Amino acid sequence: MRIPAMSHACISEALQALLFEPDLELHQVLDQYYAPDYTHRSDGKTLNRDEFAKVIRRVRSEVTGGAVTVLDELCDGVTYAERHTICLSLADGSLHHREIAVFGTFAEDGRFRRLSESGFDIDRPDQAP
């Protein structure tokens, strides 16, 4: 008998809903992808879910479009690792392009419990030196 794989959150789907679908209510997106005890670590600072929501609310107000491209993704039990590029168009006309590596764990229900990320700015292909 084959046991089906556990359904789990994917960062690309979560980012799509968080950043590029402004008609979705933020609390609904958070409830869908992030456990109540979620923690997010970035740039040496750890945020709880409420603090993370504040940051996302601010970023959402600035983003006018963009895309996420998954480069690598690995799940092993409750452990998650992923690497992606993200391109953000902002209301001020600027464009931000980053590569980000994410490591974390899932809650029992498949939502993210903890994520730690590290990233760096990258040149867009049309901006090659």
PDB file of C-alpha atoms in Angstrom:
ATOM      1  CA  MET A   1       0.000   0.000   0.000  1.00  0.00           C
ATOM      2  CA  ARG A   2       1.335   3.401  -0.970  1.00  0.00           C
ATOM      3  CA  ILE A   3       1.120   6.156   1.651  1.00  0.00           C
ATOM      4  CA  PRO A   4       0.347   9.578   0.123  1.00  0.00           C
ATOM      5  CA  ALA A   5       2.878  12.331   0.727  1.00  0.00           C
ATOM      6  CA  MET A   6       1.954  14.901   3.351  1.00  0.00           C
ATOM      7  CA  SER A   7       0.566  18.061   1.833  1.00  0.00           C
ATOM      8  CA  HIS A   8       2.681  21.038   2.797  1.00  0.00           C
ATOM      9  CA  ALA A   9       3.042  24.719   2.088  1.00  0.00           C
ATOM     10  CA  CYS A  10       5.354  25.904  -0.697  1.00  0.00           C
ATOM     11  CA  ILE A  11       7.079  29.250  -0.399  1.00  0.00           C
ATOM     12  CA  SER A  12       6.402  30.174  -4.024  1.00  0.00           C
ATOM     13  CA  GLU A  13       2.637  29.790  -3.518  1.00  0.00           C
ATOM     14  CA  ALA A  14       2.778  31.660  -0.213  1.00  0.00           C
ATOM     15  CA  LEU A  15       4.748  34.564  -1.724  1.00  0.00           C
ATOM     16  CA  GLN A  16       2.434  34.716  -4.730  1.00  0.00           C
ATOM     17  CA  ALA A  17      -0.568  35.106  -2.432  1.00  0.00           C
ATOM     18  CA  LEU A  18       1.174  37.448   0.026  1.00  0.00           C
ATOM     19  CA  LEU A  19       2.731  39.849  -2.455  1.00  0.00           C
ATOM     20  CA  PHE A  20       1.019  39.599  -5.823  1.00  0.00           C
ATOM     21  CA  GLU A  21      -2.638  39.014  -4.983  1.00  0.00           C
ATOM     22  CA  PRO A  22      -3.675  42.157  -3.070  1.00  0.00           C
ATOM     23  CA  ASP A  23      -7.378  41.258  -3.225  1.00  0.00           C
ATOM     24  CA  LEU A  24      -6.734  38.344  -0.861  1.00  0.00           C
ATOM     25  CA  GLU A  25      -7.138  39.248   2.800  1.00  0.00           C
ATOM     26  CA  LEU A  26      -3.748  39.119   4.523  1.00  0.00           C
ATOM     27  CA  HIS A  27      -5.064  37.218   7.551  1.00  0.00           C
ATOM     28  CA  GLN A  28      -6.534  34.538   5.262  1.00  0.00           C
ATOM     29  CA  VAL A  29      -3.219  34.074   3.450  1.00  0.00           C
ATOM     30  CA  LEU A  30      -1.367  33.883   6.764  1.00  0.00           C
ATOM     31  CA  ASP A  31      -3.866  31.325   8.086  1.00  0.00           C
ATOM     32  CA  GLN A  32      -3.473  29.216   4.948  1.00  0.00           C
ATOM     33  CA  TYR A  33       0.343  29.077   4.867  1.00  0.00           C
ATOM     34  CA  TYR A  34       1.678  29.964   8.325  1.00  0.00           C
ATOM     35  CA  ALA A  35       1.051  28.226  11.667  1.00  0.00           C
ATOM     36  CA  PRO A  36      -0.154  30.369  14.605  1.00  0.00           C
ATOM     37  CA  ASP A  37       3.275  30.044  16.298  1.00  0.00           C
ATOM     38  CA  TYR A  38       5.163  30.921  13.085  1.00  0.00           C
ATOM     39  CA  THR A  39       8.547  32.666  13.369  1.00  0.00           C
ATOM     40  CA  HIS A  40      10.430  34.317  10.508  1.00  0.00           C
ATOM     41  CA  ARG A  41      14.160  35.059  10.656  1.00  0.00           C
ATOM     42  CA  SER A  42      15.732  37.444   8.168  1.00  0.00           C
ATOM     43  CA  ASP A  43      18.722  39.783   8.353  1.00  0.00           C
ATOM     44  CA  GLY A  44      19.526  38.571  11.862  1.00  0.00           C
ATOM     45  CA  LYS A  45      16.122  39.451  13.282  1.00  0.00           C
ATOM     46  CA  THR A  46      13.414  36.995  14.303  1.00  0.00           C
ATOM     47  CA  LEU A  47       9.775  38.042  13.946  1.00  0.00           C
ATOM     48  CA  ASN A  48       6.700  36.356  15.347  1.00  0.00           C
ATOM     49  CA  ARG A  49       3.683  35.951  13.063  1.00  0.00           C
ATOM     50  CA  ASP A  50       2.126  39.299  14.045  1.00  0.00           C
ATOM     51  CA  GLU A  51       5.402  41.151  13.428  1.00  0.00           C
ATOM     52  CA  PHE A  52       5.811  39.303  10.116  1.00  0.00           C
ATOM     53  CA  ALA A  53       2.267  40.367   9.147  1.00  0.00           C
ATOM     54  CA  LYS A  54       3.160  44.036   9.789  1.00  0.00           C
ATOM     55  CA  VAL A  55       6.158  43.798   7.471  1.00  0.00           C
ATOM     56  CA  ILE A  56       4.127  42.052   4.762  1.00  0.00           C
ATOM     57  CA  ARG A  57       1.318  44.618   5.060  1.00  0.00           C
ATOM     58  CA  ARG A  58       3.841  47.416   4.421  1.00  0.00           C
ATOM     59  CA  VAL A  59       5.503  45.583   1.521  1.00  0.00           C
ATOM     60  CA  ARG A  60       2.100  44.776  -0.009  1.00  0.00           C
ATOM     61  CA  SER A  61       1.287  48.474  -0.073  1.00  0.00           C
ATOM     62  CA  GLU A  62       4.426  49.151  -2.147  1.00  0.00           C
ATOM     63  CA  VAL A  63       4.399  46.194  -4.590  1.00  0.00           C
ATOM     64  CA  THR A  64       2.727  46.644  -7.971  1.00  0.00           C
ATOM     65  CA  GLY A  65       3.837  43.359  -9.532  1.00  0.00           C
ATOM     66  CA  GLY A  66       6.520  40.757  -9.742  1.00  0.00           C
ATOM     67  CA  ALA A  67       7.367  37.102  -9.980  1.00  0.00           C
ATOM     68  CA  VAL A  68       8.916  34.272  -7.982  1.00  0.00           C
ATOM     69  CA  THR A  69      11.013  31.604  -9.701  1.00  0.00           C
ATOM     70  CA  VAL A  70      11.859  28.485  -7.688  1.00  0.00           C
ATOM     71  CA  LEU A  71      15.392  27.238  -8.344  1.00  0.00           C
ATOM     72  CA  ASP A  72      15.544  24.378  -5.815  1.00  0.00           C
ATOM     73  CA  GLU A  73      13.087  22.952  -3.297  1.00  0.00           C
ATOM     74  CA  LEU A  74      13.489  20.043  -0.893  1.00  0.00           C
ATOM     75  CA  CYS A  75      11.225  18.591   1.782  1.00  0.00           C
ATOM     76  CA  ASP A  76      12.262  15.817   4.164  1.00  0.00           C
ATOM     77  CA  GLY A  77       9.635  15.115   6.803  1.00  0.00           C
ATOM     78  CA  VAL A  78       9.066  18.424   8.575  1.00  0.00           C
ATOM     79  CA  THR A  79      12.269  19.985   7.202  1.00  0.00           C
ATOM     80  CA  TYR A  80      12.045  22.417   4.286  1.00  0.00           C
ATOM     81  CA  ALA A  81      14.712  24.070   2.117  1.00  0.00           C
ATOM     82  CA  GLU A  82      14.157  26.214  -0.940  1.00  0.00           C
ATOM     83  CA  ARG A  83      16.032  28.683  -3.151  1.00  0.00           C
ATOM     84  CA  HIS A  84      14.290  31.181  -5.399  1.00  0.00           C
ATOM     85  CA  THR A  85      14.640  34.447  -7.216  1.00  0.00           C
ATOM     86  CA  ILE A  86      12.111  37.191  -6.710  1.00  0.00           C
ATOM     87  CA  CYS A  87      11.567  40.260  -8.807  1.00  0.00           C
ATOM     88  CA  LEU A  88       9.471  43.055  -7.302  1.00  0.00           C
ATOM     89  CA  SER A  89       8.104  46.112  -9.095  1.00  0.00           C
ATOM     90  CA  LEU A  90       7.364  48.896  -6.632  1.00  0.00           C
ATOM     91  CA  ALA A  91       4.998  51.841  -6.788  1.00  0.00           C
ATOM     92  CA  ASP A  92       7.947  54.253  -6.954  1.00  0.00           C
ATOM     93  CA  GLY A  93       8.990  52.656 -10.265  1.00  0.00           C
ATOM     94  CA  SER A  94      11.957  50.750  -8.865  1.00  0.00           C
ATOM     95  CA  LEU A  95      12.619  47.090  -9.529  1.00  0.00           C
ATOM     96  CA  HIS A  96      14.228  44.761  -6.975  1.00  0.00           C
ATOM     97  CA  HIS A  97      15.653  41.394  -7.983  1.00  0.00           C
ATOM     98  CA  ARG A  98      17.009  39.029  -5.297  1.00  0.00           C
ATOM     99  CA  GLU A  99      18.057  35.448  -4.840  1.00  0.00           C
ATOM    100  CA  ILE A 100      16.914  34.000  -1.520  1.00  0.00           C
ATOM    101  CA  ALA A 101      17.624  30.718   0.272  1.00  0.00           C
ATOM    102  CA  VAL A 102      15.011  29.578   2.792  1.00  0.00           C
ATOM    103  CA  PHE A 103      15.351  26.893   5.476  1.00  0.00           C
ATOM    104  CA  GLY A 104      12.628  25.901   7.880  1.00  0.00           C
ATOM    105  CA  THR A 105      10.186  23.464   9.378  1.00  0.00           C
ATOM    106  CA  PHE A 106       6.532  22.590   8.955  1.00  0.00           C
ATOM    107  CA  ALA A 107       3.864  22.354  11.630  1.00  0.00           C
ATOM    108  CA  GLU A 108       1.948  19.082  11.888  1.00  0.00           C
ATOM    109  CA  ASP A 109      -0.743  20.435   9.538  1.00  0.00           C
ATOM    110  CA  GLY A 110       1.751  21.255   6.754  1.00  0.00           C
ATOM    111  CA  ARG A 111       1.900  25.020   7.273  1.00  0.00           C
ATOM    112  CA  PHE A 112       5.202  26.779   7.891  1.00  0.00           C
ATOM    113  CA  ARG A 113       6.244  26.856  11.553  1.00  0.00           C
ATOM    114  CA  ARG A 114       9.663  28.457  11.172  1.00  0.00           C
ATOM    115  CA  LEU A 115      11.523  29.955   8.226  1.00  0.00           C
ATOM    116  CA  SER A 116      14.972  31.500   8.102  1.00  0.00           C
ATOM    117  CA  GLU A 117      16.095  33.278   4.977  1.00  0.00           C
ATOM    118  CA  SER A 118      19.226  34.799   3.568  1.00  0.00           C
ATOM    119  CA  GLY A 119      19.540  36.558   0.252  1.00  0.00           C
ATOM    120  CA  PHE A 120      21.372  38.955  -1.961  1.00  0.00           C
ATOM    121  CA  ASP A 121      20.568  41.377  -4.761  1.00  0.00           C
ATOM    122  CA  ILE A 122      21.199  40.143  -8.278  1.00  0.00           C
ATOM    123  CA  ASP A 123      21.332  41.870 -11.641  1.00  0.00           C
ATOM    124  CA  ARG A 124      18.409  41.330 -13.946  1.00  0.00           C
ATOM    125  CA  PRO A 125      19.368  39.672 -17.244  1.00  0.00           C
ATOM    126  CA  ASP A 126      18.546  42.891 -19.100  1.00  0.00           C
ATOM    127  CA  GLN A 127      20.945  44.823 -16.826  1.00  0.00           C
ATOM    128  CA  ALA A 128      24.108  42.859 -17.553  1.00  0.00           C
ATOM    129  CA  PRO A 129      27.244  45.017 -17.287  1.00  0.00           C
TER     130      PRO A 129
END
